[in-house]
XYZ file of N, CA and C in Angstrom:
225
model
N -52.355 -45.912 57.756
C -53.019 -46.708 56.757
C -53.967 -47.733 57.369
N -53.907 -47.744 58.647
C -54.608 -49.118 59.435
C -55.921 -48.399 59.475
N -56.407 -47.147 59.374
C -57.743 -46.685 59.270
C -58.594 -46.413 58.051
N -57.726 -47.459 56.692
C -58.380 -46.775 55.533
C -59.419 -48.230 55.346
N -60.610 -47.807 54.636
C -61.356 -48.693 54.622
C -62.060 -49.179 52.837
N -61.609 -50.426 52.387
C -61.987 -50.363 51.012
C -62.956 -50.796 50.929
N -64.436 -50.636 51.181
C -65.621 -51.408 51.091
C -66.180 -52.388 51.150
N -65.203 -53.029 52.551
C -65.828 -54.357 52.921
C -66.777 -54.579 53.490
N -67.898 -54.196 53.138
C -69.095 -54.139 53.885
C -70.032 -55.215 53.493
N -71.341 -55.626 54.356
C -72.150 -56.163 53.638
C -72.915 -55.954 52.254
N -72.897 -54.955 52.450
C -73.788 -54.080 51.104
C -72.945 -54.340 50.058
N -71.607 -53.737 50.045
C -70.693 -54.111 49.046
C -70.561 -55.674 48.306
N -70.474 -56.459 49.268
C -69.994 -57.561 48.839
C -71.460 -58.328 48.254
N -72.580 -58.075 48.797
C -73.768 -58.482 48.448
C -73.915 -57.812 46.754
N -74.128 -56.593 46.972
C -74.167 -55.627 45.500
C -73.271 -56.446 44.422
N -71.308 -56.601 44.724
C -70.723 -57.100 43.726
C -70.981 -58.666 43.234
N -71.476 -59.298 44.178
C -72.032 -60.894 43.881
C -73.203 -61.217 43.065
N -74.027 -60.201 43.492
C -74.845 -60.345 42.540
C -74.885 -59.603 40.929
N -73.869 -58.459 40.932
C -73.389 -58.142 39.926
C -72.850 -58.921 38.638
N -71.915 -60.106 39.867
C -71.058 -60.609 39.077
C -71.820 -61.495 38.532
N -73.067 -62.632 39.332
C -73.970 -63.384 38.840
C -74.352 -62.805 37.220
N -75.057 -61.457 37.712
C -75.489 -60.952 35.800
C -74.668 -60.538 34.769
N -73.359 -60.312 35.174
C -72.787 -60.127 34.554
C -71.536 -62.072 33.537
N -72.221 -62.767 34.471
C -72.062 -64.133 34.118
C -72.859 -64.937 33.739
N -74.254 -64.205 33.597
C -75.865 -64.739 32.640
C -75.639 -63.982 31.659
N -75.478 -62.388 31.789
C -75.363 -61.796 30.228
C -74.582 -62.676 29.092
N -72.982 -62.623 30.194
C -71.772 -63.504 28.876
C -72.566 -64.440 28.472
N -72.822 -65.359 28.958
C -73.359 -66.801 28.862
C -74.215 -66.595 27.487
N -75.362 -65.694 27.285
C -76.509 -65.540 26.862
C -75.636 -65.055 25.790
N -74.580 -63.780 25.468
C -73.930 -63.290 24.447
C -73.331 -64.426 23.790
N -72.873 -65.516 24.472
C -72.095 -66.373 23.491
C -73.360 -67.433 22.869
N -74.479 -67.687 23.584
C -75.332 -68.495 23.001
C -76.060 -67.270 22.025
N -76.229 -66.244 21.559
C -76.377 -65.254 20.579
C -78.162 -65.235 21.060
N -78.319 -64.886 22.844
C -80.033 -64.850 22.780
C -79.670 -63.211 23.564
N -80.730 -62.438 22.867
C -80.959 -61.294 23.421
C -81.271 -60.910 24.656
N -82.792 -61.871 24.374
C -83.380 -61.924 25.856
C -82.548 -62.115 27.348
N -81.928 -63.222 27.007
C -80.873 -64.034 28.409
C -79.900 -62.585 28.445
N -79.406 -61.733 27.475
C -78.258 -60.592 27.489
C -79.150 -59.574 28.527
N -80.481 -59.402 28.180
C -81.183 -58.497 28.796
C -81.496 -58.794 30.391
N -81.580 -59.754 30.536
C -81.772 -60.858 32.042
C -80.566 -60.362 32.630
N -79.180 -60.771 31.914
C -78.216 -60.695 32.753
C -78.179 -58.519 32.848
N -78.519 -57.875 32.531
C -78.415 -56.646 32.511
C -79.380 -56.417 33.536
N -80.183 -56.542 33.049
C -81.221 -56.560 34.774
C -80.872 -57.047 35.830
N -80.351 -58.201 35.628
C -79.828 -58.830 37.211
C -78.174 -57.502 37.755
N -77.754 -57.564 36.763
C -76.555 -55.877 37.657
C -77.714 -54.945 37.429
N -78.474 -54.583 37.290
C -79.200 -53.370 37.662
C -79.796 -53.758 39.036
N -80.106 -55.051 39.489
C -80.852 -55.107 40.495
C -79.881 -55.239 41.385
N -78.501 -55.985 41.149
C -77.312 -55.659 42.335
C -77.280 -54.268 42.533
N -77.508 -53.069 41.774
C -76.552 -51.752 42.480
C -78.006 -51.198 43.216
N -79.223 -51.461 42.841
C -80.191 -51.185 43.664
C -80.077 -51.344 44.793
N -79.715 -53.159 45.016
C -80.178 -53.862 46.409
C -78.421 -53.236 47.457
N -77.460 -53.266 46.403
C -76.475 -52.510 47.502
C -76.729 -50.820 47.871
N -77.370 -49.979 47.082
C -77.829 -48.751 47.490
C -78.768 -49.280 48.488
N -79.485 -49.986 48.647
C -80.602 -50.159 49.703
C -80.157 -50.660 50.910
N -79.111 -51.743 50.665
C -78.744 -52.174 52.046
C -77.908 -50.764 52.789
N -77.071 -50.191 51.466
C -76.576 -49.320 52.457
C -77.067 -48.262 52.757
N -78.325 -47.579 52.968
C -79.126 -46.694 53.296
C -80.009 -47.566 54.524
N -79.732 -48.698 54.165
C -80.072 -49.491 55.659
C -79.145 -49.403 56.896
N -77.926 -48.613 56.351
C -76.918 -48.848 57.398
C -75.627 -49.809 57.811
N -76.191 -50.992 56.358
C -75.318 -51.641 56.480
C -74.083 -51.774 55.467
N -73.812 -50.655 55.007
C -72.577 -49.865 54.440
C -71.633 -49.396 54.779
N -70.825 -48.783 54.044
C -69.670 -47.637 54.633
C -70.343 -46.184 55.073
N -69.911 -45.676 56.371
C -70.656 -44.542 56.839
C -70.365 -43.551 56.484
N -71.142 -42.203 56.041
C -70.961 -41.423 55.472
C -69.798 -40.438 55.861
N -68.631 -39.797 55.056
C -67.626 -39.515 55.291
C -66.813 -40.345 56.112
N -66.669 -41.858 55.828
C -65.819 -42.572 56.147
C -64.717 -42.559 54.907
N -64.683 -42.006 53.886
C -63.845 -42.597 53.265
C -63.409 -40.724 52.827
N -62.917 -40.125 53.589
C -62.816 -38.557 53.175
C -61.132 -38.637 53.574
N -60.733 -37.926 52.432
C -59.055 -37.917 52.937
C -58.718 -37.111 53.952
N -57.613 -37.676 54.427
C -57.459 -37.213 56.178
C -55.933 -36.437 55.868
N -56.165 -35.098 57.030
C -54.954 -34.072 56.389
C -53.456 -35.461 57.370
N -52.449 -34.696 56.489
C -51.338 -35.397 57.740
C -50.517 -34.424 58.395
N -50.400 -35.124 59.416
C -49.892 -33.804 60.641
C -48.348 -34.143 60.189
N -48.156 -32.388 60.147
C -46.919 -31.826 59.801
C -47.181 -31.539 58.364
N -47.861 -31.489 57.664
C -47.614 -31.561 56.154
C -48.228 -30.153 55.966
């Protein structure tokens, strides 16, 4: 289990922060009843899963088939 890896990466943690930012302008904007500010915060998580697809095609992600299940010996 010491080799499993849950997406602590830069990309990850960058992507979910800024996620969470729009997803904490949308609420905000839903309870003040403005569309616009709902649409802001929807754009701002559209632009988190961009900028984490980008960082991690930069490399600074989880590497490809890092996260592939591993057989166990004897089984």
């Amino acid at each position: 289990m010491a080799a499993s890896h849950h997406g602590n990466t830069p990309a990850a943690w960058t992507a979910v922060i800024i996620m969470f930012v729009g997803f904490c302008v949308g609420g905000v904007f839903t309870v003040a009843a403005q569309p616009l500010g709902v649409l802001a915060g929807g754009l701002v998580i559209a632009v988190g899963a961009v900028v984490g697809w980008a960082m991690r095609a930069a490399g600074m992600g989880q590497p490809k088939g890092h996260g592939k299940p591993q057989r166990m010996m004897g089984a």
